[in-house]
Amino acid sequence: MAIRIDGKAISAEIRAELKEKTEAFAAARGYRPGLAVIIVGEDPASQVYVRNKKRACEEVGFYSRGYELPASTSQKELLALIDTLNADPAIHGILVQLPLPKHLDESEVLLRIDPKKDVDAFHPYNVGKIMIGDYRFLPCTPAGVMALLERTGIEIAGKKCVVVGRSNIVGKPMAMLLLHANGTVTVCHSRTKELSSVTREADILVVAIGRADFITADMVKPGAVVIDVGMNRRADGKLTGDVDFASVEPIASAITPVPGGVGPMTITMLLQNTLTAASV
Ligand code: NDP
């Protein structure tokens, strides 16, 4: 039976460390790391994420500010707010909750955030820095996966790593971080032929596709480490991952559950990025 990688416990451990570092930071500098979170419109899932981010900031002793803008906000108004926050010395990290309403140009908005305050690491400048391995911020979800592997004592160097999914926010940066950690990395996507023959090669399998229970035991090498990034809602409202946990757990050596695996790490990494941004 696999070790269950407990994202809740590891996240709590990192947050406790961040709280300590924040107190030391505040004592030395006389101010606290500050995060501004902007949400446009009333998407209920986004509202929950934003609330959780604000609560997490309070937990570790950050200063946080929330901007809840109406869905009718214009591009000009949103860019003006970002300009104001870019110039605000009390704010070290700026996060624009995605997705934005359709009439807004997401790329232009992300480009406007000062790369030094881009704690989501979505600005092309930071994306480029990740590519060359000289980065200040890592995108939160892949960074969370790396922290889980590291704190579980899982060696990456020399391992065959397979990432299923190639999105800009998870799959691609995930592959890059595993490569920087000296894994031998293969990236799969919807056009990959004979997917299961590729996934069966993996010593470390990271799945981020958004399809409930898609990876079954026959697609996994016995003894593999399986990281499930997926978050899917079942018809009964329950959260489930991209990996069929019940069939894969008995053959994996370590596995993340959903919920309680990668999920709790994402906001923790956002906090870490905000402290990093404030520390320069
Ligand atoms: P995207 O929809 O942006 O990307 C999905 C990727 O999966 C694409 O690259 C797609 O391939 C690939 N894919 C889809 N179907 C298949 C298939 N049948 N076989 C192989 N590859 C496939 O999703 P995200 O990366 O944003 O998110 C992925 C999952 O992770 C979601 O469940 C999301 O909710 C979750 N997530 C969880 C987070 C957390 O904090 N735990 C944070 C972010 C996301 P192609 O490029 O060819 O279309």
PDB file of C-alpha atoms in Angstrom, residues 105-269:
ATOM      1  CA  ASP A 105      -8.156  40.985 -21.948  1.00  0.00           C
ATOM      2  CA  GLU A 106      -6.449  38.586 -19.529  1.00  0.00           C
ATOM      3  CA  SER A 107      -3.022  38.684 -21.202  1.00  0.00           C
ATOM      4  CA  GLU A 108      -2.857  42.475 -21.094  1.00  0.00           C
ATOM      5  CA  VAL A 109      -3.900  42.448 -17.421  1.00  0.00           C
ATOM      6  CA  LEU A 110      -1.227  39.895 -16.444  1.00  0.00           C
ATOM      7  CA  LEU A 111       1.393  41.817 -18.433  1.00  0.00           C
ATOM      8  CA  ARG A 112       0.590  44.990 -16.503  1.00  0.00           C
ATOM      9  CA  ILE A 113       1.501  43.508 -13.102  1.00  0.00           C
ATOM     10  CA  ASP A 114       5.018  44.458 -12.070  1.00  0.00           C
ATOM     11  CA  PRO A 115       7.005  41.188 -12.459  1.00  0.00           C
ATOM     12  CA  LYS A 116       8.486  41.846  -9.000  1.00  0.00           C
ATOM     13  CA  LYS A 117       4.946  41.682  -7.543  1.00  0.00           C
ATOM     14  CA  ASP A 118       3.735  38.837  -9.777  1.00  0.00           C
ATOM     15  CA  VAL A 119       3.263  36.239  -7.022  1.00  0.00           C
ATOM     16  CA  ASP A 120       1.311  33.895  -9.333  1.00  0.00           C
ATOM     17  CA  ALA A 121       4.359  33.843 -11.684  1.00  0.00           C
ATOM     18  CA  PHE A 122       2.134  34.217 -14.757  1.00  0.00           C
ATOM     19  CA  HIS A 123       3.925  37.268 -16.248  1.00  0.00           C
ATOM     20  CA  PRO A 124       5.918  36.273 -19.374  1.00  0.00           C
ATOM     21  CA  TYR A 125       9.045  37.709 -17.714  1.00  0.00           C
ATOM     22  CA  ASN A 126       8.700  35.260 -14.812  1.00  0.00           C
ATOM     23  CA  VAL A 127       7.694  32.425 -17.149  1.00  0.00           C
ATOM     24  CA  GLY A 128      10.947  33.057 -19.047  1.00  0.00           C
ATOM     25  CA  LYS A 129      12.945  33.116 -15.802  1.00  0.00           C
ATOM     26  CA  ILE A 130      11.500  29.703 -14.896  1.00  0.00           C
ATOM     27  CA  MET A 131      12.533  28.369 -18.311  1.00  0.00           C
ATOM     28  CA  ILE A 132      16.169  29.371 -17.748  1.00  0.00           C
ATOM     29  CA  GLY A 133      16.162  28.164 -14.148  1.00  0.00           C
ATOM     30  CA  ASP A 134      16.867  31.586 -12.615  1.00  0.00           C
ATOM     31  CA  TYR A 135      13.658  32.397 -10.816  1.00  0.00           C
ATOM     32  CA  ARG A 136      12.365  34.328  -7.859  1.00  0.00           C
ATOM     33  CA  PHE A 137       8.800  32.990  -7.985  1.00  0.00           C
ATOM     34  CA  LEU A 138       7.511  29.612  -8.996  1.00  0.00           C
ATOM     35  CA  PRO A 139       3.918  29.135 -10.123  1.00  0.00           C
ATOM     36  CA  CYS A 140       2.033  28.020  -7.033  1.00  0.00           C
ATOM     37  CA  THR A 141       0.650  24.599  -7.981  1.00  0.00           C
ATOM     38  CA  PRO A 142       3.833  23.119  -9.518  1.00  0.00           C
ATOM     39  CA  ALA A 143       5.829  24.653  -6.653  1.00  0.00           C
ATOM     40  CA  GLY A 144       3.443  22.916  -4.255  1.00  0.00           C
ATOM     41  CA  VAL A 145       4.079  19.577  -5.971  1.00  0.00           C
ATOM     42  CA  MET A 146       7.856  20.084  -5.693  1.00  0.00           C
ATOM     43  CA  ALA A 147       7.510  20.895  -1.980  1.00  0.00           C
ATOM     44  CA  LEU A 148       5.432  17.734  -1.420  1.00  0.00           C
ATOM     45  CA  LEU A 149       8.067  15.584  -3.147  1.00  0.00           C
ATOM     46  CA  GLU A 150      10.904  17.257  -1.282  1.00  0.00           C
ATOM     47  CA  ARG A 151       9.291  17.030   2.147  1.00  0.00           C
ATOM     48  CA  THR A 152       8.328  13.384   1.595  1.00  0.00           C
ATOM     49  CA  GLY A 153      11.971  12.645   0.804  1.00  0.00           C
ATOM     50  CA  ILE A 154      11.287  11.562  -2.777  1.00  0.00           C
ATOM     51  CA  GLU A 155      14.396  11.775  -4.941  1.00  0.00           C
ATOM     52  CA  ILE A 156      13.821  13.241  -8.429  1.00  0.00           C
ATOM     53  CA  ALA A 157      17.324  13.192  -9.943  1.00  0.00           C
ATOM     54  CA  GLY A 158      17.666  10.475 -12.571  1.00  0.00           C
ATOM     55  CA  LYS A 159      14.003   9.416 -12.269  1.00  0.00           C
ATOM     56  CA  LYS A 160      11.657   9.032 -15.225  1.00  0.00           C
ATOM     57  CA  CYS A 161       9.021  11.709 -14.696  1.00  0.00           C
ATOM     58  CA  VAL A 162       5.853  11.828 -16.779  1.00  0.00           C
ATOM     59  CA  VAL A 163       3.594  14.884 -16.650  1.00  0.00           C
ATOM     60  CA  VAL A 164       0.121  14.431 -18.119  1.00  0.00           C
ATOM     61  CA  GLY A 165      -1.254  17.856 -19.121  1.00  0.00           C
ATOM     62  CA  ARG A 166       0.525  20.813 -20.717  1.00  0.00           C
ATOM     63  CA  SER A 167      -1.322  23.896 -19.490  1.00  0.00           C
ATOM     64  CA  ASN A 168       0.633  27.090 -18.894  1.00  0.00           C
ATOM     65  CA  ILE A 169      -0.265  27.140 -15.205  1.00  0.00           C
ATOM     66  CA  VAL A 170       0.374  23.503 -14.292  1.00  0.00           C
ATOM     67  CA  GLY A 171       1.726  21.027 -16.877  1.00  0.00           C
ATOM     68  CA  LYS A 172       4.426  23.083 -18.628  1.00  0.00           C
ATOM     69  CA  PRO A 173       5.995  24.689 -15.528  1.00  0.00           C
ATOM     70  CA  MET A 174       5.699  21.350 -13.703  1.00  0.00           C
ATOM     71  CA  ALA A 175       7.763  19.676 -16.423  1.00  0.00           C
ATOM     72  CA  MET A 176      10.338  22.459 -16.240  1.00  0.00           C
ATOM     73  CA  LEU A 177      10.729  22.187 -12.460  1.00  0.00           C
ATOM     74  CA  LEU A 178      11.180  18.408 -12.638  1.00  0.00           C
ATOM     75  CA  LEU A 179      13.766  18.948 -15.363  1.00  0.00           C
ATOM     76  CA  HIS A 180      15.625  21.507 -13.207  1.00  0.00           C
ATOM     77  CA  ALA A 181      15.612  18.868 -10.449  1.00  0.00           C
ATOM     78  CA  ASN A 182      17.371  16.503 -12.905  1.00  0.00           C
ATOM     79  CA  GLY A 183      14.409  14.273 -13.693  1.00  0.00           C
ATOM     80  CA  THR A 184      14.113  12.789 -17.193  1.00  0.00           C
ATOM     81  CA  VAL A 185      10.838  14.349 -18.230  1.00  0.00           C
ATOM     82  CA  THR A 186       8.130  13.421 -20.735  1.00  0.00           C
ATOM     83  CA  VAL A 187       5.059  15.605 -21.226  1.00  0.00           C
ATOM     84  CA  CYS A 188       1.778  14.076 -22.442  1.00  0.00           C
ATOM     85  CA  HIS A 189      -1.412  15.738 -23.675  1.00  0.00           C
ATOM     86  CA  SER A 190      -4.666  14.985 -25.452  1.00  0.00           C
ATOM     87  CA  ARG A 191      -2.877  14.113 -28.708  1.00  0.00           C
ATOM     88  CA  THR A 192      -0.397  11.692 -27.113  1.00  0.00           C
ATOM     89  CA  LYS A 193      -0.633   8.261 -28.718  1.00  0.00           C
ATOM     90  CA  GLU A 194      -0.773   5.181 -26.486  1.00  0.00           C
ATOM     91  CA  LEU A 195      -0.823   7.278 -23.341  1.00  0.00           C
ATOM     92  CA  SER A 196      -0.843   4.310 -20.988  1.00  0.00           C
ATOM     93  CA  SER A 197       2.397   2.921 -22.426  1.00  0.00           C
ATOM     94  CA  VAL A 198       4.044   6.292 -21.625  1.00  0.00           C
ATOM     95  CA  THR A 199       2.537   6.678 -18.156  1.00  0.00           C
ATOM     96  CA  ARG A 200       3.561   3.095 -17.284  1.00  0.00           C
ATOM     97  CA  GLU A 201       7.208   4.133 -17.745  1.00  0.00           C
ATOM     98  CA  ALA A 202       6.977   6.767 -15.006  1.00  0.00           C
ATOM     99  CA  ASP A 203       8.787   6.539 -11.692  1.00  0.00           C
ATOM    100  CA  ILE A 204       7.060   9.824 -10.846  1.00  0.00           C
ATOM    101  CA  LEU A 205       3.703  10.453 -12.514  1.00  0.00           C
ATOM    102  CA  VAL A 206       2.104  13.903 -12.234  1.00  0.00           C
ATOM    103  CA  VAL A 207      -1.419  14.192 -13.604  1.00  0.00           C
ATOM    104  CA  ALA A 208      -3.119  17.544 -14.352  1.00  0.00           C
ATOM    105  CA  ILE A 209      -5.824  17.069 -16.967  1.00  0.00           C
ATOM    106  CA  GLY A 210      -9.166  17.810 -15.317  1.00  0.00           C
ATOM    107  CA  ARG A 211     -10.791  14.399 -15.989  1.00  0.00           C
ATOM    108  CA  ALA A 212     -12.251  12.567 -13.026  1.00  0.00           C
ATOM    109  CA  ASP A 213     -10.572   9.242 -12.128  1.00  0.00           C
ATOM    110  CA  PHE A 214      -8.957   9.027 -15.595  1.00  0.00           C
ATOM    111  CA  ILE A 215      -5.669   7.343 -14.608  1.00  0.00           C
ATOM    112  CA  THR A 216      -6.360   3.750 -13.630  1.00  0.00           C
ATOM    113  CA  ALA A 217      -4.055   1.088 -12.148  1.00  0.00           C
ATOM    114  CA  ASP A 218      -3.225  -0.434 -15.557  1.00  0.00           C
ATOM    115  CA  MET A 219      -1.647   2.943 -16.552  1.00  0.00           C
ATOM    116  CA  VAL A 220       0.716   3.043 -13.575  1.00  0.00           C
ATOM    117  CA  LYS A 221       3.998   1.216 -12.965  1.00  0.00           C
ATOM    118  CA  PRO A 222       3.943  -0.698  -9.675  1.00  0.00           C
ATOM    119  CA  GLY A 223       5.967   1.292  -7.143  1.00  0.00           C
ATOM    120  CA  ALA A 224       5.512   4.646  -8.904  1.00  0.00           C
ATOM    121  CA  VAL A 225       4.990   7.933  -7.056  1.00  0.00           C
ATOM    122  CA  VAL A 226       1.657   9.373  -8.217  1.00  0.00           C
ATOM    123  CA  ILE A 227       0.801  13.057  -7.832  1.00  0.00           C
ATOM    124  CA  ASP A 228      -2.774  13.997  -8.624  1.00  0.00           C
ATOM    125  CA  VAL A 229      -3.286  17.706  -9.369  1.00  0.00           C
ATOM    126  CA  GLY A 230      -6.834  17.250 -10.697  1.00  0.00           C
ATOM    127  CA  MET A 231      -9.822  18.765  -8.934  1.00  0.00           C
ATOM    128  CA  ASN A 232     -13.099  17.597 -10.377  1.00  0.00           C
ATOM    129  CA  ARG A 233     -16.624  17.793  -8.971  1.00  0.00           C
ATOM    130  CA  ARG A 234     -18.615  14.598  -9.155  1.00  0.00           C
ATOM    131  CA  ALA A 235     -22.376  14.680  -9.791  1.00  0.00           C
ATOM    132  CA  ASP A 236     -22.906  14.186  -6.027  1.00  0.00           C
ATOM    133  CA  GLY A 237     -20.835  17.340  -5.372  1.00  0.00           C
ATOM    134  CA  LYS A 238     -17.801  15.444  -4.007  1.00  0.00           C
ATOM    135  CA  LEU A 239     -14.296  16.451  -5.061  1.00  0.00           C
ATOM    136  CA  THR A 240     -12.244  13.882  -6.947  1.00  0.00           C
ATOM    137  CA  GLY A 241      -8.896  13.851  -8.702  1.00  0.00           C
ATOM    138  CA  ASP A 242      -7.684  12.789 -12.139  1.00  0.00           C
ATOM    139  CA  VAL A 243      -6.392   9.505 -10.687  1.00  0.00           C
ATOM    140  CA  ASP A 244      -8.628   6.593  -9.771  1.00  0.00           C
ATOM    141  CA  PHE A 245      -7.360   6.536  -6.198  1.00  0.00           C
ATOM    142  CA  ALA A 246      -9.014   3.252  -5.182  1.00  0.00           C
ATOM    143  CA  SER A 247      -7.311   1.205  -7.923  1.00  0.00           C
ATOM    144  CA  VAL A 248      -3.951   3.063  -8.001  1.00  0.00           C
ATOM    145  CA  GLU A 249      -3.216   3.352  -4.259  1.00  0.00           C
ATOM    146  CA  PRO A 250      -2.560  -0.400  -3.783  1.00  0.00           C
ATOM    147  CA  ILE A 251       0.178  -0.446  -6.462  1.00  0.00           C
ATOM    148  CA  ALA A 252       1.839   2.987  -6.025  1.00  0.00           C
ATOM    149  CA  SER A 253       4.679   3.599  -3.557  1.00  0.00           C
ATOM    150  CA  ALA A 254       3.330   7.052  -2.671  1.00  0.00           C
ATOM    151  CA  ILE A 255       0.226   8.948  -3.756  1.00  0.00           C
ATOM    152  CA  THR A 256      -1.548  12.237  -3.083  1.00  0.00           C
ATOM    153  CA  PRO A 257      -5.237  12.044  -2.181  1.00  0.00           C
ATOM    154  CA  VAL A 258      -7.880  14.464  -3.473  1.00  0.00           C
ATOM    155  CA  PRO A 259      -8.846  16.381  -1.452  1.00  0.00           C
ATOM    156  CA  GLY A 260      -5.924  16.858   0.942  1.00  0.00           C
ATOM    157  CA  GLY A 261      -2.989  16.409  -1.454  1.00  0.00           C
ATOM    158  CA  VAL A 262      -1.825  19.100  -3.884  1.00  0.00           C
ATOM    159  CA  GLY A 263      -4.813  21.408  -3.232  1.00  0.00           C
ATOM    160  CA  PRO A 264      -3.760  22.766   0.193  1.00  0.00           C
ATOM    161  CA  MET A 265      -0.243  23.470  -1.103  1.00  0.00           C
ATOM    162  CA  THR A 266      -1.228  25.988  -3.782  1.00  0.00           C
ATOM    163  CA  ILE A 267      -2.220  28.843  -1.437  1.00  0.00           C
ATOM    164  CA  THR A 268       0.734  28.042   0.829  1.00  0.00           C
ATOM    165  CA  MET A 269       3.090  28.585  -2.102  1.00  0.00           C
TER     166      MET A 269
END
